[in-house]
Coordinates of C-alpha atoms in Angstrom, one line a residue:
Chain A
X1 CA 37.8 -118.9 245.7
X2 CA 36.7 -117.0 242.7
X3 CA 39.9 -118.0 241.0
X4 CA 38.8 -121.5 240.8
X5 CA 35.0 -121.0 240.7
X6 CA 34.8 -118.6 237.7
X7 CA 36.8 -120.7 235.2
X8 CA 34.8 -123.8 236.3
X9 CA 31.5 -121.9 235.8
X10 CA 32.5 -120.3 232.5
X11 CA 33.8 -123.5 230.9
X12 CA 31.2 -125.8 232.4
X13 CA 28.4 -123.4 231.5
X14 CA 29.6 -122.9 227.9
X15 CA 30.1 -126.7 227.5
X16 CA 26.5 -127.3 228.8
X17 CA 25.1 -124.5 226.6
X18 CA 26.8 -125.9 223.5
X19 CA 25.8 -129.4 224.3
X20 CA 22.2 -128.4 224.6
X21 CA 22.3 -126.4 221.3
X22 CA 23.9 -129.4 219.5
X23 CA 21.4 -131.9 220.8
X24 CA 18.5 -129.6 219.8
X25 CA 20.1 -129.2 216.4
X26 CA 20.5 -132.9 215.9
X27 CA 16.7 -133.2 216.4
X28 CA 15.9 -130.3 214.2
X29 CA 18.2 -131.3 211.4
X30 CA 17.8 -135.0 211.7
X31 CA 18.2 -136.7 208.2
X32 CA 15.6 -139.3 207.7
X33 CA 17.1 -142.5 206.5
X34 CA 15.0 -145.3 205.0
X35 CA 13.9 -147.5 207.9
X36 CA 14.1 -150.4 205.4
X37 CA 17.9 -150.2 205.5
X38 CA 17.9 -150.8 209.2
X39 CA 15.5 -153.7 208.8
X40 CA 17.4 -155.4 206.0
X41 CA 20.7 -154.9 207.8
X42 CA 19.2 -156.6 210.9
X43 CA 18.4 -159.8 209.1
X44 CA 21.8 -160.1 207.3
X45 CA 24.5 -162.4 208.9
X46 CA 26.7 -159.5 209.8
X47 CA 30.0 -161.2 209.0
X48 CA 31.0 -158.3 206.6
X49 CA 32.6 -160.9 204.3
X50 CA 32.0 -158.9 201.2
X51 CA 31.0 -162.0 199.1
X52 CA 28.0 -159.9 197.8
X53 CA 30.4 -157.4 196.2
X54 CA 29.4 -154.6 198.4
X55 CA 31.5 -153.0 201.2
X56 CA 30.1 -155.0 204.1
X57 CA 26.6 -155.8 205.2
X58 CA 25.7 -152.1 205.6
X59 CA 26.7 -151.4 202.1
X60 CA 24.7 -154.3 200.8
X61 CA 21.6 -153.3 202.8
X62 CA 21.5 -149.8 201.5
X63 CA 22.1 -151.1 197.9
X64 CA 19.2 -153.5 198.2
X65 CA 16.9 -150.7 199.4
X66 CA 18.1 -148.5 196.6
X67 CA 17.3 -151.4 194.2
X68 CA 20.8 -151.8 193.0
X69 CA 21.5 -155.1 194.6
X70 CA 19.3 -158.2 194.2
X71 CA 17.4 -159.4 197.3
X72 CA 19.1 -162.8 197.1
X73 CA 22.5 -161.2 196.8
X74 CA 23.7 -162.4 200.2
X75 CA 25.4 -165.7 199.4
X76 CA 26.2 -166.4 203.0
X77 CA 22.7 -166.0 204.3
X78 CA 21.3 -168.2 201.5
X79 CA 17.6 -168.8 201.1
X80 CA 16.5 -168.0 204.6
X81 CA 18.0 -164.5 204.5
X82 CA 16.9 -163.9 200.9
X83 CA 13.3 -164.6 201.9
X84 CA 13.5 -162.3 204.9
X85 CA 15.0 -159.5 202.8
X86 CA 12.4 -160.1 200.1
X87 CA 9.7 -159.8 202.6
X88 CA 11.0 -156.5 203.8
X89 CA 11.3 -155.2 200.3
X90 CA 7.9 -156.8 199.3
X91 CA 9.1 -158.8 196.3
X92 CA 9.7 -162.5 195.6
X93 CA 12.9 -164.1 196.8
X94 CA 13.6 -166.0 193.6
X95 CA 15.2 -169.4 193.5
X96 CA 18.5 -169.7 195.3
X97 CA 19.7 -173.2 196.0
X98 CA 22.3 -173.3 198.7
X99 CA 25.8 -173.9 197.4
X100 CA 28.7 -175.3 199.2
X101 CA 32.4 -175.1 198.5
X102 CA 34.2 -178.3 197.8
X103 CA 37.9 -179.0 197.6
X104 CA 38.5 -180.9 194.4
X105 CA 41.4 -183.0 195.6
X106 CA 41.6 -186.2 197.6
X107 CA 45.4 -186.6 197.5
X108 CA 46.0 -186.8 201.2
X109 CA 49.3 -187.8 202.8
X110 CA 48.9 -191.5 202.2
X111 CA 47.7 -191.2 198.6
X112 CA 49.7 -188.3 197.1
X113 CA 53.5 -188.6 196.5
X114 CA 55.6 -185.7 197.8
X115 CA 58.6 -184.5 195.8
X116 CA 60.4 -182.7 198.7
X117 CA 60.0 -181.9 202.3
X118 CA 58.6 -178.4 202.8
X119 CA 59.8 -176.5 205.9
X120 CA 58.7 -172.9 205.7
X121 CA 55.8 -170.5 206.3
X122 CA 52.7 -172.5 207.1
X123 CA 50.7 -171.0 204.2
X124 CA 49.7 -172.5 200.9
X125 CA 50.6 -169.4 198.9
X126 CA 54.1 -169.4 200.3
X127 CA 54.5 -173.1 199.6
X128 CA 53.2 -172.7 196.1
X129 CA 56.0 -170.3 195.3
X130 CA 58.5 -173.0 196.0
X131 CA 58.1 -174.9 192.7
X132 CA 54.4 -175.3 193.2
X133 CA 54.4 -176.9 196.7
X134 CA 55.6 -180.2 198.1
X135 CA 53.2 -182.5 196.4
X136 CA 54.4 -184.2 193.2
X137 CA 51.1 -183.4 191.6
X138 CA 51.1 -179.7 190.8
X139 CA 47.2 -179.5 190.8
X140 CA 46.7 -180.9 194.3
X141 CA 45.7 -179.4 197.6
X142 CA 48.7 -178.4 199.6
X143 CA 46.9 -178.8 202.9
X144 CA 48.6 -175.9 204.7
X145 CA 45.3 -174.3 205.5
X146 CA 45.2 -170.9 203.7
X147 CA 41.5 -171.6 203.1
X148 CA 41.0 -172.5 206.8
X149 CA 42.6 -169.2 207.8
X150 CA 40.2 -167.1 205.8
X151 CA 37.0 -169.1 206.6
X152 CA 35.0 -167.0 209.0
X153 CA 32.6 -169.8 209.8
X154 CA 35.0 -172.5 210.9
X155 CA 33.8 -174.8 208.2
X156 CA 37.2 -175.9 207.0
X157 CA 39.4 -178.5 208.6
X158 CA 42.7 -179.9 207.5
X159 CA 42.4 -183.7 207.6
X160 CA 45.5 -185.8 206.7
X161 CA 47.0 -183.1 204.5
X162 CA 43.8 -182.2 202.7
X163 CA 41.4 -179.4 203.3
X164 CA 37.9 -180.7 204.0
X165 CA 34.9 -178.4 204.0
X166 CA 31.9 -179.1 206.2
X167 CA 28.9 -178.6 204.0
X168 CA 26.7 -177.9 207.0
X169 CA 28.8 -175.0 208.2
X170 CA 29.8 -173.7 204.7
X171 CA 27.9 -170.5 203.7
X172 CA 29.4 -170.3 200.2
X173 CA 30.9 -166.8 200.8
X174 CA 33.7 -167.7 198.4
X175 CA 36.6 -166.5 200.5
X176 CA 38.4 -169.9 200.4
X177 CA 38.0 -169.9 196.6
X178 CA 39.9 -166.6 196.4
X179 CA 42.5 -167.8 198.9
X180 CA 43.4 -171.1 197.3
X181 CA 46.5 -170.6 195.2
X182 CA 45.7 -173.9 193.3
X183 CA 42.2 -172.8 192.4
X184 CA 40.8 -176.2 193.3
X185 CA 37.9 -175.1 195.4
X186 CA 34.6 -174.9 193.7
X187 CA 31.0 -174.1 194.6
X188 CA 28.6 -177.0 194.0
X189 CA 24.9 -177.2 194.8
X190 CA 24.2 -178.5 198.3
X191 CA 22.1 -181.3 197.0
X192 CA 24.9 -182.5 194.6
X193 CA 26.0 -186.0 195.7
X194 CA 28.8 -186.6 193.2
X195 CA 31.8 -184.5 192.3
X196 CA 35.0 -185.1 190.4
X197 CA 37.6 -184.6 193.1
X198 CA 40.7 -184.2 190.9
X199 CA 41.8 -181.3 188.8
X200 CA 44.9 -182.9 187.3
X201 CA 45.3 -181.9 183.7
X202 CA 47.9 -184.7 183.1
X203 CA 47.0 -188.0 181.5
X204 CA 47.5 -191.7 182.4
X205 CA 50.8 -192.8 183.9
X206 CA 52.2 -189.5 185.2
X207 CA 49.0 -189.0 187.3
X208 CA 49.2 -192.6 188.6
X209 CA 52.8 -192.1 189.6
X210 CA 52.0 -189.0 191.6
X211 CA 48.8 -189.9 193.3
X212 CA 46.9 -193.1 193.8
X213 CA 43.5 -191.4 193.6
X214 CA 44.1 -189.0 190.7
X215 CA 42.0 -188.9 187.5
X216 CA 43.9 -190.8 184.8
X217 CA 41.6 -189.6 182.1
X218 CA 40.1 -193.0 181.1
X219 CA 36.7 -191.5 180.4
X220 CA 34.9 -194.5 182.0
X221 CA 32.7 -192.0 183.9
X222 CA 31.6 -190.4 180.6
X223 CA 30.7 -193.7 179.1
X224 CA 28.6 -194.9 182.0
X225 CA 26.8 -191.7 182.7
X226 CA 23.1 -192.6 182.2
X227 CA 21.8 -189.0 182.1
X228 CA 20.4 -187.8 178.8
X229 CA 22.1 -185.7 177.6
X230 CA 25.2 -186.8 179.4
X231 CA 26.1 -184.8 182.5
X232 CA 29.7 -185.8 182.4
X233 CA 31.9 -184.0 179.9
X234 CA 35.5 -184.7 179.3
X235 CA 37.7 -181.7 178.7
X236 CA 41.5 -181.1 179.2
X237 CA 42.1 -184.7 180.5
X238 CA 39.6 -184.2 183.3
X239 CA 35.9 -184.9 183.4
X240 CA 33.4 -182.1 184.4
X241 CA 30.0 -182.7 185.8
X242 CA 27.2 -180.4 184.6
X243 CA 25.4 -180.1 187.9
X244 CA 22.1 -179.1 186.3
X245 CA 22.0 -182.3 184.2
X246 CA 23.4 -184.7 186.8
X247 CA 20.9 -187.0 188.3
X248 CA 23.1 -188.0 191.2
X249 CA 23.0 -191.7 190.4
X250 CA 26.5 -192.3 191.6
X251 CA 27.3 -194.7 188.8
X252 CA 30.4 -192.7 187.7
X253 CA 31.8 -192.8 191.2
X254 CA 31.2 -196.6 191.4
X255 CA 33.0 -197.2 188.0
X256 CA 35.9 -194.8 188.5
X257 CA 39.0 -197.1 188.7
X258 CA 41.0 -194.7 190.9
X259 CA 38.3 -193.3 193.1
X260 CA 38.8 -189.8 191.8
X261 CA 35.1 -189.3 191.7
X262 CA 33.6 -188.8 195.1
X263 CA 30.1 -189.6 196.0
X264 CA 28.3 -189.6 199.3
X265 CA 26.1 -192.3 197.9
X266 CA 29.0 -194.7 197.6
X267 CA 31.3 -193.1 200.0
X268 CA 32.3 -196.3 201.7
X269 CA 33.1 -198.0 198.4
X270 CA 35.2 -195.1 197.2
X271 CA 37.3 -195.0 200.3
X272 CA 38.0 -198.7 200.1
X273 CA 39.8 -198.3 196.8
Chain B
X1 CA 42.6 -98.6 210.1
X2 CA 39.7 -98.4 207.6
X3 CA 37.5 -101.4 207.0
X4 CA 38.5 -101.5 203.3
X5 CA 42.2 -101.6 204.3
X6 CA 41.5 -104.5 206.6
X7 CA 39.7 -106.4 203.9
X8 CA 42.4 -106.0 201.2
X9 CA 45.1 -106.7 203.7
X10 CA 43.7 -110.0 204.9
X11 CA 42.8 -111.2 201.5
X12 CA 46.0 -110.4 199.6
X13 CA 48.8 -109.0 201.7
X14 CA 48.4 -111.1 204.9
X15 CA 46.7 -114.0 203.2
X16 CA 46.3 -116.7 205.9
X17 CA 47.5 -119.5 203.6
X18 CA 50.3 -117.8 201.7
X19 CA 51.7 -115.3 204.2
X20 CA 50.8 -116.8 207.6
X21 CA 50.9 -120.5 206.5
X22 CA 47.8 -121.4 208.4
X23 CA 45.3 -124.0 207.2
X24 CA 47.7 -125.9 205.0
X25 CA 46.0 -129.2 205.6
X26 CA 42.7 -128.4 203.8
X27 CA 44.6 -126.2 201.4
X28 CA 46.4 -129.3 200.0
X29 CA 43.7 -131.8 200.8
X30 CA 40.6 -130.2 199.2
X31 CA 42.3 -128.4 196.3
X32 CA 42.0 -131.2 193.7
X33 CA 38.8 -130.0 192.2
X34 CA 37.7 -126.4 191.8
X35 CA 34.1 -127.4 192.7
X36 CA 34.9 -128.9 196.1
X37 CA 37.5 -126.2 196.7
X38 CA 34.8 -123.6 196.3
X39 CA 32.4 -125.6 198.6
X40 CA 35.1 -125.8 201.2
X41 CA 35.8 -122.1 200.9
X42 CA 32.1 -121.3 201.5
X43 CA 32.0 -123.7 204.5
X44 CA 35.1 -122.2 206.0
X45 CA 33.8 -118.6 205.4
X46 CA 30.6 -119.4 207.2
X47 CA 32.4 -121.1 210.1
X48 CA 35.2 -118.5 210.5
X49 CA 32.8 -115.5 210.4
X50 CA 30.4 -117.0 212.9
X51 CA 33.1 -118.3 215.1
X52 CA 34.9 -115.0 215.2
X53 CA 31.8 -113.1 216.1
X54 CA 30.9 -115.5 218.9
X55 CA 34.5 -115.7 220.2
X56 CA 34.8 -111.9 220.2
X57 CA 31.6 -111.6 222.2
X58 CA 32.7 -114.3 224.7
X59 CA 36.1 -112.6 225.0
X60 CA 34.7 -109.2 225.7
X61 CA 31.6 -110.2 227.7
X62 CA 33.0 -113.0 229.8
X63 CA 36.7 -113.6 229.7
X64 CA 37.8 -110.0 229.9
X65 CA 35.3 -109.1 232.6
X66 CA 36.3 -112.0 234.8
X67 CA 40.0 -111.8 234.1
X68 CA 40.0 -115.2 232.5
X69 CA 42.0 -114.4 229.4
X70 CA 44.1 -117.5 229.9
X71 CA 41.1 -119.6 229.0
X72 CA 41.0 -118.0 225.6
X73 CA 42.4 -121.0 223.6
X74 CA 40.2 -123.7 225.2
X75 CA 37.0 -121.7 225.1
X76 CA 37.6 -120.7 221.4
X77 CA 38.2 -124.3 220.5
X78 CA 35.0 -125.3 222.2
X79 CA 33.1 -122.7 220.2
X80 CA 34.7 -123.7 216.9
X81 CA 34.1 -127.5 217.5
X82 CA 30.4 -126.8 218.3
X83 CA 30.0 -124.6 215.3
X84 CA 31.5 -127.2 212.9
X85 CA 29.2 -129.9 214.2
X86 CA 26.3 -127.5 213.8
X87 CA 27.3 -126.6 210.2
X88 CA 27.8 -130.3 209.4
X89 CA 24.3 -131.1 210.6
X90 CA 22.8 -128.3 208.6
X91 CA 24.7 -129.2 205.5
X92 CA 23.8 -132.9 205.8
X93 CA 20.2 -131.8 205.8
X94 CA 20.2 -129.1 203.2
X95 CA 22.9 -130.1 200.7
X96 CA 23.9 -133.8 200.8
X97 CA 25.9 -133.4 197.6
X98 CA 28.2 -130.8 199.1
X99 CA 28.3 -132.8 202.3
X100 CA 29.5 -135.9 200.6
X101 CA 31.9 -133.9 198.4
X102 CA 33.6 -132.3 201.4
X103 CA 33.7 -135.7 203.1
X104 CA 36.3 -135.9 205.9
X105 CA 37.4 -132.2 205.5
X106 CA 34.3 -130.8 207.0
X107 CA 35.0 -132.3 210.4
X108 CA 38.6 -131.3 209.9
X109 CA 37.6 -127.7 210.1
X110 CA 37.2 -128.4 213.8
X111 CA 41.0 -128.7 214.1
X112 CA 41.7 -126.2 211.4
X113 CA 44.2 -123.6 212.6
X114 CA 42.9 -120.9 210.3
X115 CA 39.7 -120.7 212.3
X116 CA 41.4 -120.5 215.6
X117 CA 44.1 -118.2 214.2
X118 CA 41.6 -115.7 212.9
X119 CA 39.6 -115.7 216.2
X120 CA 42.7 -115.1 218.3
X121 CA 44.3 -112.5 216.0
X122 CA 41.0 -110.6 216.0
X123 CA 41.5 -110.2 219.8
X124 CA 45.2 -109.5 219.6
X125 CA 44.7 -106.7 217.0
X126 CA 42.2 -105.1 219.3
X127 CA 39.4 -105.0 216.6
X128 CA 35.9 -104.0 217.5
X129 CA 32.9 -106.1 216.4
X130 CA 32.6 -104.6 212.9
X131 CA 36.3 -104.8 212.2
X132 CA 36.2 -108.4 213.5
X133 CA 33.5 -109.3 211.0
X134 CA 35.3 -107.7 208.1
X135 CA 38.6 -109.2 209.1
X136 CA 37.0 -112.7 209.3
X137 CA 35.3 -112.4 206.0
X138 CA 38.5 -111.2 204.4
X139 CA 40.5 -114.0 206.0
X140 CA 38.1 -116.7 204.8
X141 CA 37.7 -115.1 201.3
X142 CA 41.5 -115.1 201.1
X143 CA 41.6 -118.8 202.2
X144 CA 38.9 -119.6 199.6
X145 CA 40.8 -117.7 197.0
X146 CA 44.0 -119.6 197.7
X147 CA 42.0 -122.9 197.6
X148 CA 40.3 -122.2 194.3
X149 CA 43.5 -120.8 192.7
X150 CA 45.4 -123.9 193.8
X151 CA 42.6 -126.2 192.6
X152 CA 42.8 -124.5 189.2
X153 CA 46.6 -125.0 189.1
X154 CA 46.3 -128.6 190.1
X155 CA 43.6 -129.4 187.6
X156 CA 46.1 -128.2 184.9
X157 CA 48.9 -130.2 186.5
X158 CA 46.8 -133.4 186.1
X159 CA 47.1 -133.0 182.4
X160 CA 50.7 -131.9 182.1
X161 CA 53.7 -134.1 181.7
X162 CA 55.4 -134.1 185.1
X163 CA 58.6 -136.0 185.9
X164 CA 57.7 -139.3 187.7
X165 CA 59.2 -138.5 191.1
X166 CA 57.4 -135.2 191.3
X167 CA 53.9 -136.4 190.4
X168 CA 51.1 -135.8 192.9
X169 CA 52.0 -134.1 196.2
X170 CA 55.6 -133.0 195.4
X171 CA 54.5 -130.9 192.5
X172 CA 51.5 -129.6 194.5
X173 CA 53.9 -128.4 197.2
X174 CA 56.2 -126.8 194.7
X175 CA 53.3 -124.9 193.1
X176 CA 52.1 -123.9 196.5
X177 CA 55.5 -122.4 197.2
X178 CA 55.6 -120.5 193.9
X179 CA 52.1 -119.1 194.6
X180 CA 53.2 -118.0 198.0
X181 CA 56.2 -116.1 196.4
X182 CA 53.7 -114.6 193.9
X183 CA 51.6 -113.3 196.7
X184 CA 54.7 -111.6 198.2
X185 CA 54.2 -109.2 195.3
X186 CA 51.2 -107.7 197.3
X187 CA 53.6 -106.6 200.1
X188 CA 53.6 -102.9 200.5
X189 CA 50.1 -102.5 199.0
X190 CA 48.7 -101.5 202.3

């Protein structure tokens, strides 16, 4: 009997004793962490996307409390989270307008011409290696969904060979922007109603041959822009909208001969073209 | 065996790293900077000495009395693991700088064979309590010495022109081997 009992008692007893000592020690030597870190962490989205530039939400929370990171540093949480964090920290949130990612290409399967049939890994980066992907236009969306794969919020859908981002679900974390091998995803203000959805640096006929909705560089949009000073700037054969100056009148989208400028004001009209 | 002989013997002649090849993991892992090497040496000294005393007492008072010598390994590991946790807590509270500098190697002392090796050898050699304490201090000082010496060598290696395939760990292992040979010179001292 004692052969079994003694080892059990000795090991069990020692284990219990050490357990008690350790639990007492953890109370006695508890390191006090700033309770604010916990609070800030609890209001963050918790996706650990890293868009803030810190290692996960925990890293961001402690940096905010240490004063190294701005209270509105969480792009994903946007204004709501910034306000909560600011409240915890006791400072003003500052102005952060929600931004959403937009794919600057409308060359879907019916509009863009393909130069070859791509059969390979279903990934934009892989397709891009094969002479820039299957679309004749080298600036267009490949539609294989590399951005969709990295989106943690399910905001991206591939519709007819083009990635489309749902502005309601988008949190502007920027992961898709990093994933896109073509670099055609851009953050625009949520309230922005007009965007130039073409990034082709080519001019005139070559654009027209490759895509029916590409920007041919006619500069009509620049001429009609009523904003003072003009919000539309023409550079490298493609117009750029200065979102701070843009008054969202939608005139450029209306006048664009190829429908390369997209506007939710005139959405129906643009699609008809 | 006099206490002084035990001390000299464990530090130089039977150095745990160079002669017995125990504790090689932290020896290579923490020997990149002299500062952290010294910190690790101090932490290990503390753990080894305390662990040896406690394990010696448990061996004599419980295991030997009850004829449970076969439980030696598992009981010693229990003691060491608890001690390391304890040291970690104390260090986190009193010296956060050292705590973050040692990083993952502090919990690694838990599974460090030097600590268990010293504790078991103390029993095997039949030391009494005083001899155990001296032997433990000698062992950990020897370990710390090896660590600091190696860190010094590696800091120099950082600046020297090393053939590409030997950069980093390979050259560290070669220098460790050379140092081990150098320590062979102490053979016959005691």
